[in-house]
Amino acid sequence: MRYFLLVMLVFFVASCKKEPAYKERSFSSVKIKTVLQDSTLSIRAIDILDDGNLAFAANNNTFGLYYDAEDKLFVSQQQHDSLDIHFRSVASTSNDFFMLSIANPALLFKTGKQNAMNLVYKEVHEKVFYDALAFWNDNEGIAIGDTTDECLSIIITRDGGNTWKKIACDQLPKSENNEGAFAASNTNIAIVGDKTWVATTAGRILYSEDKGATWQVFNTPIVKEKDTEGIYSIDFYDANNGFAIGGDYTKPEANVSNKMRTVDGGKTWELVAKGAEPGYRSCVQYVPNSFGKELVAVGFKGIDFSNDNGTTWKHLTDEGFYTIRFLNDSTAFAAGQGRISKLLFTE
């Protein structure tokens, strides 16, 4: 009886405990520390590892690792059949690092023995072009690419990245004309638990609630009339709240119908900040521990911040980057043309 009363007391106290309220912040500036500078590199794929260090891959066959605490940088090159390889997708598990090239042939490499990278998937097709890579867990991962037949290219691993299998088109929504994804920042895929969202050039969202076993598609109101328009980046804070950004990189100041959010898991989307900054941006990310309120968007025209889930935005700097990933709620790594930098956001 005493044990029962104790359990009930603990349950009562826990159930009455209030969740901490969101304390509004307003970043006003960002300090930038460059950790890699090389004018020959275009860096669109970065990933923060479990230990807080940063892995990246780029053009010119280049990939590497930045040890944050020691401020040490290691850069290497991946050779394969004398090809000039351009990587725009990377991902990691607790055990391995992966990097995936664009164009034909598609080459997916995984860390192997003695610090070497092993080729675990190759696809040869005149239209092959992979855009993003992500993992649900240490065993299961996904990469997405442009249409080669009648559907987007989607490959999945269930064995820790050792083998990858392409999903047949009869198991996927049919593509629209020339539908693909923009390989701009490795943020065409968003994952929360088993749920997966894939953003396309046609302004559509492919959605799976079971780690890629089944798929459905949702339309969105984002601008998408031209080949250079559509969704460039998508992120979800939780299973319901998500944000997407894009526009037209050839008209980066255009800011109508290029930002949208969802509160129902991607089924419906609402355009926000119409006719207001920012214009085209290649990457958007929720700030950690911000209750889905804070967002940062980056592009070659600068960095912008919102603390009301994208309703309004503040332009922080004209310093340009292609992609960004957060270490914590005020520190991030960003990469772009010729550099990788560590960013500190301050109020």
Coordinates of C-alpha atoms in Angstrom, one line a residue, residues 8-306:
M8 CA 0.9 7.9 -7.0
L9 CA 2.7 10.8 -5.3
V10 CA 5.5 10.8 -7.8
F11 CA 3.0 10.6 -10.7
F12 CA 1.1 13.6 -9.2
V13 CA 4.1 15.7 -8.8
A14 CA 5.4 14.9 -12.3
S15 CA 2.1 15.6 -13.9
C16 CA 1.8 18.9 -12.2
K17 CA 5.3 20.0 -13.1
K18 CA 5.1 22.8 -15.7
E19 CA 7.1 22.8 -18.8
P20 CA 9.6 25.7 -19.0
A21 CA 8.3 28.6 -21.0
Y22 CA 10.1 30.0 -24.0
K23 CA 12.1 33.0 -23.2
E24 CA 12.1 35.2 -26.2
R25 CA 15.5 36.1 -27.7
S26 CA 16.5 38.4 -30.5
F27 CA 19.9 37.9 -32.0
S28 CA 21.4 41.2 -33.2
S29 CA 24.8 40.1 -34.5
V30 CA 26.9 37.1 -35.4
K31 CA 30.6 36.6 -34.8
I32 CA 32.4 34.7 -37.5
K33 CA 35.6 32.7 -37.1
T34 CA 36.9 31.0 -40.2
V35 CA 38.3 27.6 -39.7
L36 CA 39.0 26.6 -43.3
Q37 CA 39.8 29.0 -46.2
D38 CA 40.4 27.7 -49.7
S39 CA 39.2 29.7 -52.7
T40 CA 39.1 26.6 -54.9
L41 CA 36.4 24.9 -52.8
S42 CA 32.6 25.2 -52.9
I43 CA 31.4 23.6 -49.7
R44 CA 27.7 22.7 -49.4
A45 CA 27.8 19.6 -47.3
I46 CA 28.7 19.6 -43.5
D47 CA 27.7 17.5 -40.6
I48 CA 28.3 17.8 -36.9
L49 CA 29.4 14.4 -35.5
D50 CA 28.4 13.0 -32.2
D51 CA 31.6 14.3 -30.5
G52 CA 30.9 17.8 -31.7
N53 CA 33.5 17.8 -34.4
L54 CA 32.7 18.8 -38.0
A55 CA 32.9 16.6 -41.1
F56 CA 32.6 18.1 -44.6
A57 CA 32.9 17.3 -48.3
A58 CA 33.2 19.5 -51.3
N59 CA 34.3 19.7 -54.9
N60 CA 37.8 18.8 -56.1
N61 CA 37.4 15.3 -54.6
T62 CA 37.9 17.0 -51.2
F63 CA 36.6 16.0 -47.8
G64 CA 37.9 16.5 -44.2
L65 CA 37.4 16.9 -40.5
Y66 CA 37.6 19.9 -38.2
Y67 CA 38.4 19.1 -34.5
D68 CA 36.7 22.0 -32.7
A69 CA 38.3 21.7 -29.2
E70 CA 41.8 21.4 -30.6
D71 CA 41.2 23.9 -33.5
K72 CA 42.8 21.4 -35.9
L73 CA 41.8 20.8 -39.5
F74 CA 42.5 17.7 -41.6
V75 CA 41.8 17.7 -45.4
S76 CA 42.0 14.8 -47.8
Q77 CA 41.0 13.8 -51.3
Q78 CA 39.0 10.9 -52.5
Q79 CA 40.3 9.4 -55.8
H80 CA 38.2 7.2 -58.0
D81 CA 39.0 6.4 -61.7
S82 CA 40.6 9.8 -62.2
L83 CA 37.2 11.4 -61.8
D84 CA 36.7 15.0 -60.8
I85 CA 34.3 14.3 -57.9
H86 CA 32.0 16.9 -56.4
F87 CA 30.4 16.0 -53.1
R88 CA 27.2 17.9 -52.0
S89 CA 25.8 15.3 -49.5
V90 CA 27.3 14.0 -46.3
A91 CA 25.9 12.3 -43.2
S92 CA 27.1 10.4 -40.2
T93 CA 26.1 7.7 -37.7
S94 CA 27.8 7.0 -34.4
N95 CA 30.1 4.7 -36.2
D96 CA 30.7 6.0 -39.7
F97 CA 30.8 9.0 -42.1
F98 CA 29.3 9.0 -45.5
M99 CA 29.7 11.3 -48.6
L100 CA 27.8 11.2 -51.8
S101 CA 28.7 12.8 -55.2
I102 CA 26.5 14.6 -57.7
A103 CA 26.2 13.8 -61.4
N104 CA 27.1 10.6 -63.3
P105 CA 28.3 8.3 -61.9
A106 CA 26.8 8.7 -58.4
L107 CA 29.4 7.5 -55.9
L108 CA 28.6 6.9 -52.2
F109 CA 31.5 6.4 -49.9
K110 CA 31.6 5.1 -46.3
T111 CA 34.4 5.1 -43.8
G112 CA 36.4 1.9 -43.8
K113 CA 39.5 0.4 -42.2
Q114 CA 42.7 2.4 -41.6
N115 CA 40.9 5.7 -42.2
A116 CA 40.1 4.9 -45.8
M117 CA 36.8 5.6 -47.6
N118 CA 35.1 2.6 -49.2
L119 CA 32.7 2.8 -52.2
V120 CA 29.4 1.2 -51.1
Y121 CA 27.1 2.3 -53.9
K122 CA 27.5 3.3 -57.5
E123 CA 24.8 4.3 -60.0
V124 CA 25.4 5.0 -63.7
H125 CA 22.7 6.9 -65.6
E126 CA 22.7 9.9 -67.9
K127 CA 20.3 11.7 -65.6
V128 CA 21.5 10.5 -62.2
F129 CA 22.1 13.4 -59.7
Y130 CA 21.8 12.9 -56.0
D131 CA 21.1 15.9 -53.8
A132 CA 20.9 14.9 -50.1
L133 CA 21.7 12.2 -47.6
A134 CA 20.5 11.5 -44.0
F135 CA 20.1 8.8 -41.4
W136 CA 17.2 7.7 -39.2
N137 CA 19.5 5.8 -36.9
D138 CA 22.8 3.9 -37.0
N139 CA 21.4 1.2 -39.3
E140 CA 18.9 3.0 -41.6
G141 CA 19.6 5.9 -43.9
I142 CA 18.3 7.5 -47.1
A143 CA 19.6 9.5 -50.0
I144 CA 17.4 11.3 -52.6
G145 CA 18.1 12.6 -56.1
D146 CA 16.6 13.8 -59.3
T147 CA 14.2 11.9 -61.5
T148 CA 15.8 9.3 -63.7
D149 CA 12.7 7.3 -64.8
E150 CA 9.2 8.3 -63.6
C151 CA 10.0 9.1 -59.9
L152 CA 12.6 10.7 -57.7
S153 CA 15.7 8.6 -57.1
I154 CA 15.6 7.3 -53.5
I155 CA 18.1 4.8 -52.1
I156 CA 17.9 3.3 -48.7
T157 CA 20.2 1.3 -46.4
R158 CA 19.0 -1.0 -43.6
D159 CA 22.4 -2.4 -42.6
G160 CA 24.4 0.6 -41.5
G161 CA 25.3 1.8 -44.9
N162 CA 27.1 -1.3 -46.2
T163 CA 24.5 -1.9 -48.9
W164 CA 21.9 0.5 -50.6
K165 CA 18.8 -0.4 -52.6
K166 CA 17.0 1.9 -54.9
I167 CA 13.2 2.1 -54.4
A168 CA 11.2 1.1 -57.5
C169 CA 9.0 3.8 -59.1
D170 CA 5.8 1.7 -58.5
Q171 CA 6.4 2.3 -54.8
L172 CA 6.8 6.1 -55.1
P173 CA 4.7 9.1 -56.2
K174 CA 5.1 9.8 -59.9
S175 CA 7.3 12.8 -60.6
E176 CA 6.2 16.0 -62.3
N177 CA 8.1 17.1 -65.3
N178 CA 11.9 17.3 -64.6
E179 CA 11.2 17.1 -60.8
G180 CA 14.3 16.8 -58.7
A181 CA 15.9 18.6 -55.7
F182 CA 18.3 21.4 -55.3
A183 CA 21.8 20.2 -54.2
A184 CA 22.4 23.5 -52.5
S185 CA 22.9 22.7 -48.8
N186 CA 22.2 19.0 -48.1
T187 CA 18.9 20.0 -46.5
N188 CA 16.3 18.5 -48.9
I189 CA 15.5 15.8 -46.3
A190 CA 14.1 16.4 -42.8
I191 CA 13.8 13.5 -40.3
V192 CA 12.0 13.4 -37.0
G193 CA 11.8 9.9 -35.5
D194 CA 10.5 7.5 -38.2
K195 CA 9.0 10.4 -40.2
T196 CA 10.7 11.8 -43.3
W197 CA 10.0 14.8 -45.5
V198 CA 11.7 15.4 -48.9
A199 CA 11.4 18.8 -50.6
T200 CA 11.5 19.1 -54.4
T201 CA 12.1 21.6 -57.1
A202 CA 8.4 21.3 -58.0
G203 CA 7.5 22.7 -54.6
R204 CA 6.2 19.3 -53.5
I205 CA 6.8 17.4 -50.3
L206 CA 7.2 13.6 -50.4
Y207 CA 6.3 12.2 -47.0
S208 CA 7.0 8.9 -45.3
E209 CA 5.9 8.0 -41.8
D210 CA 7.7 4.6 -41.7
K211 CA 11.3 5.3 -42.6
G212 CA 10.8 5.1 -46.4
A213 CA 8.6 2.0 -46.5
T214 CA 5.5 3.9 -47.9
W215 CA 5.2 7.4 -49.4
Q216 CA 2.6 10.1 -50.1
V217 CA 2.9 13.6 -51.6
F218 CA 1.7 17.0 -50.5
N219 CA 1.6 20.1 -52.7
T220 CA 2.7 23.5 -51.4
P221 CA 2.2 27.2 -52.4
I222 CA 5.9 28.0 -52.7
V223 CA 7.0 29.8 -55.9
K224 CA 7.9 27.1 -58.5
E225 CA 7.1 28.3 -62.0
K226 CA 10.7 28.3 -63.3
D227 CA 13.4 25.6 -63.2
T228 CA 15.4 27.8 -60.8
E229 CA 12.5 28.1 -58.4
G230 CA 11.1 25.7 -55.7
I231 CA 12.0 24.5 -52.3
Y232 CA 15.8 24.6 -51.6
S233 CA 15.7 23.7 -47.9
I234 CA 13.4 22.2 -45.3
D235 CA 13.6 21.6 -41.6
F236 CA 11.3 20.2 -38.9
Y237 CA 11.5 21.1 -35.2
D238 CA 9.2 18.3 -34.2
A239 CA 6.7 16.0 -35.9
N240 CA 4.2 18.9 -36.5
N241 CA 6.2 22.1 -37.0
G242 CA 8.3 22.6 -40.0
F243 CA 9.7 25.3 -42.2
A244 CA 10.8 25.5 -45.8
I245 CA 12.6 28.2 -47.8
G246 CA 13.7 28.7 -51.4
G247 CA 13.0 31.1 -54.2
D248 CA 15.1 31.8 -57.2
Y249 CA 18.9 31.9 -56.9
T250 CA 19.1 33.9 -60.2
K251 CA 16.9 36.6 -58.6
P252 CA 18.1 36.5 -54.9
E253 CA 16.2 39.7 -53.9
A254 CA 12.8 38.2 -54.9
N255 CA 11.0 37.6 -51.6
V256 CA 7.4 36.7 -52.5
S257 CA 6.1 33.2 -51.9
N258 CA 9.5 31.8 -51.0
K259 CA 9.0 31.1 -47.3
M260 CA 6.4 28.8 -45.7
R261 CA 5.6 26.8 -42.6
T262 CA 3.5 23.9 -41.5
V263 CA 1.9 23.0 -38.1
D264 CA 0.3 19.8 -39.1
G265 CA 3.3 17.7 -40.1
G266 CA 3.6 18.9 -43.7
K267 CA 0.1 18.2 -44.9
T268 CA -0.7 21.9 -45.4
W269 CA 1.6 24.9 -45.7
E270 CA 1.2 28.6 -45.1
L271 CA 3.2 31.3 -46.9
V272 CA 4.8 33.8 -44.5
A273 CA 6.8 37.1 -44.7
K274 CA 5.4 37.8 -48.1
G275 CA 7.3 40.6 -49.8
A276 CA 9.7 40.8 -46.9
E277 CA 13.3 39.7 -46.3
P278 CA 14.8 37.3 -46.7
G279 CA 14.8 36.6 -50.4
Y280 CA 16.4 33.5 -51.8
R281 CA 18.2 31.4 -49.2
S282 CA 19.7 28.0 -49.7
C283 CA 19.4 26.7 -46.1
V284 CA 17.1 27.1 -43.1
Q285 CA 17.5 25.5 -39.7
Y286 CA 15.6 25.6 -36.4
V287 CA 17.7 26.8 -33.5
P288 CA 17.9 24.0 -30.9
N289 CA 15.9 24.3 -27.7
S290 CA 13.8 27.2 -29.1
F291 CA 10.4 25.6 -28.9
G292 CA 10.1 25.9 -32.7
K293 CA 10.2 29.7 -32.5
E294 CA 13.7 30.5 -33.7
L295 CA 15.0 30.0 -37.2
V296 CA 18.2 30.9 -39.1
A297 CA 18.4 31.1 -42.9
V298 CA 21.6 31.4 -44.8
G299 CA 22.5 32.0 -48.5
F300 CA 25.1 33.8 -50.6
K301 CA 23.4 37.1 -49.7
G302 CA 23.7 36.7 -46.0
I303 CA 22.2 35.4 -42.7
D304 CA 18.8 36.1 -41.3
F305 CA 17.1 35.3 -38.0
S306 CA 13.4 34.9 -36.9

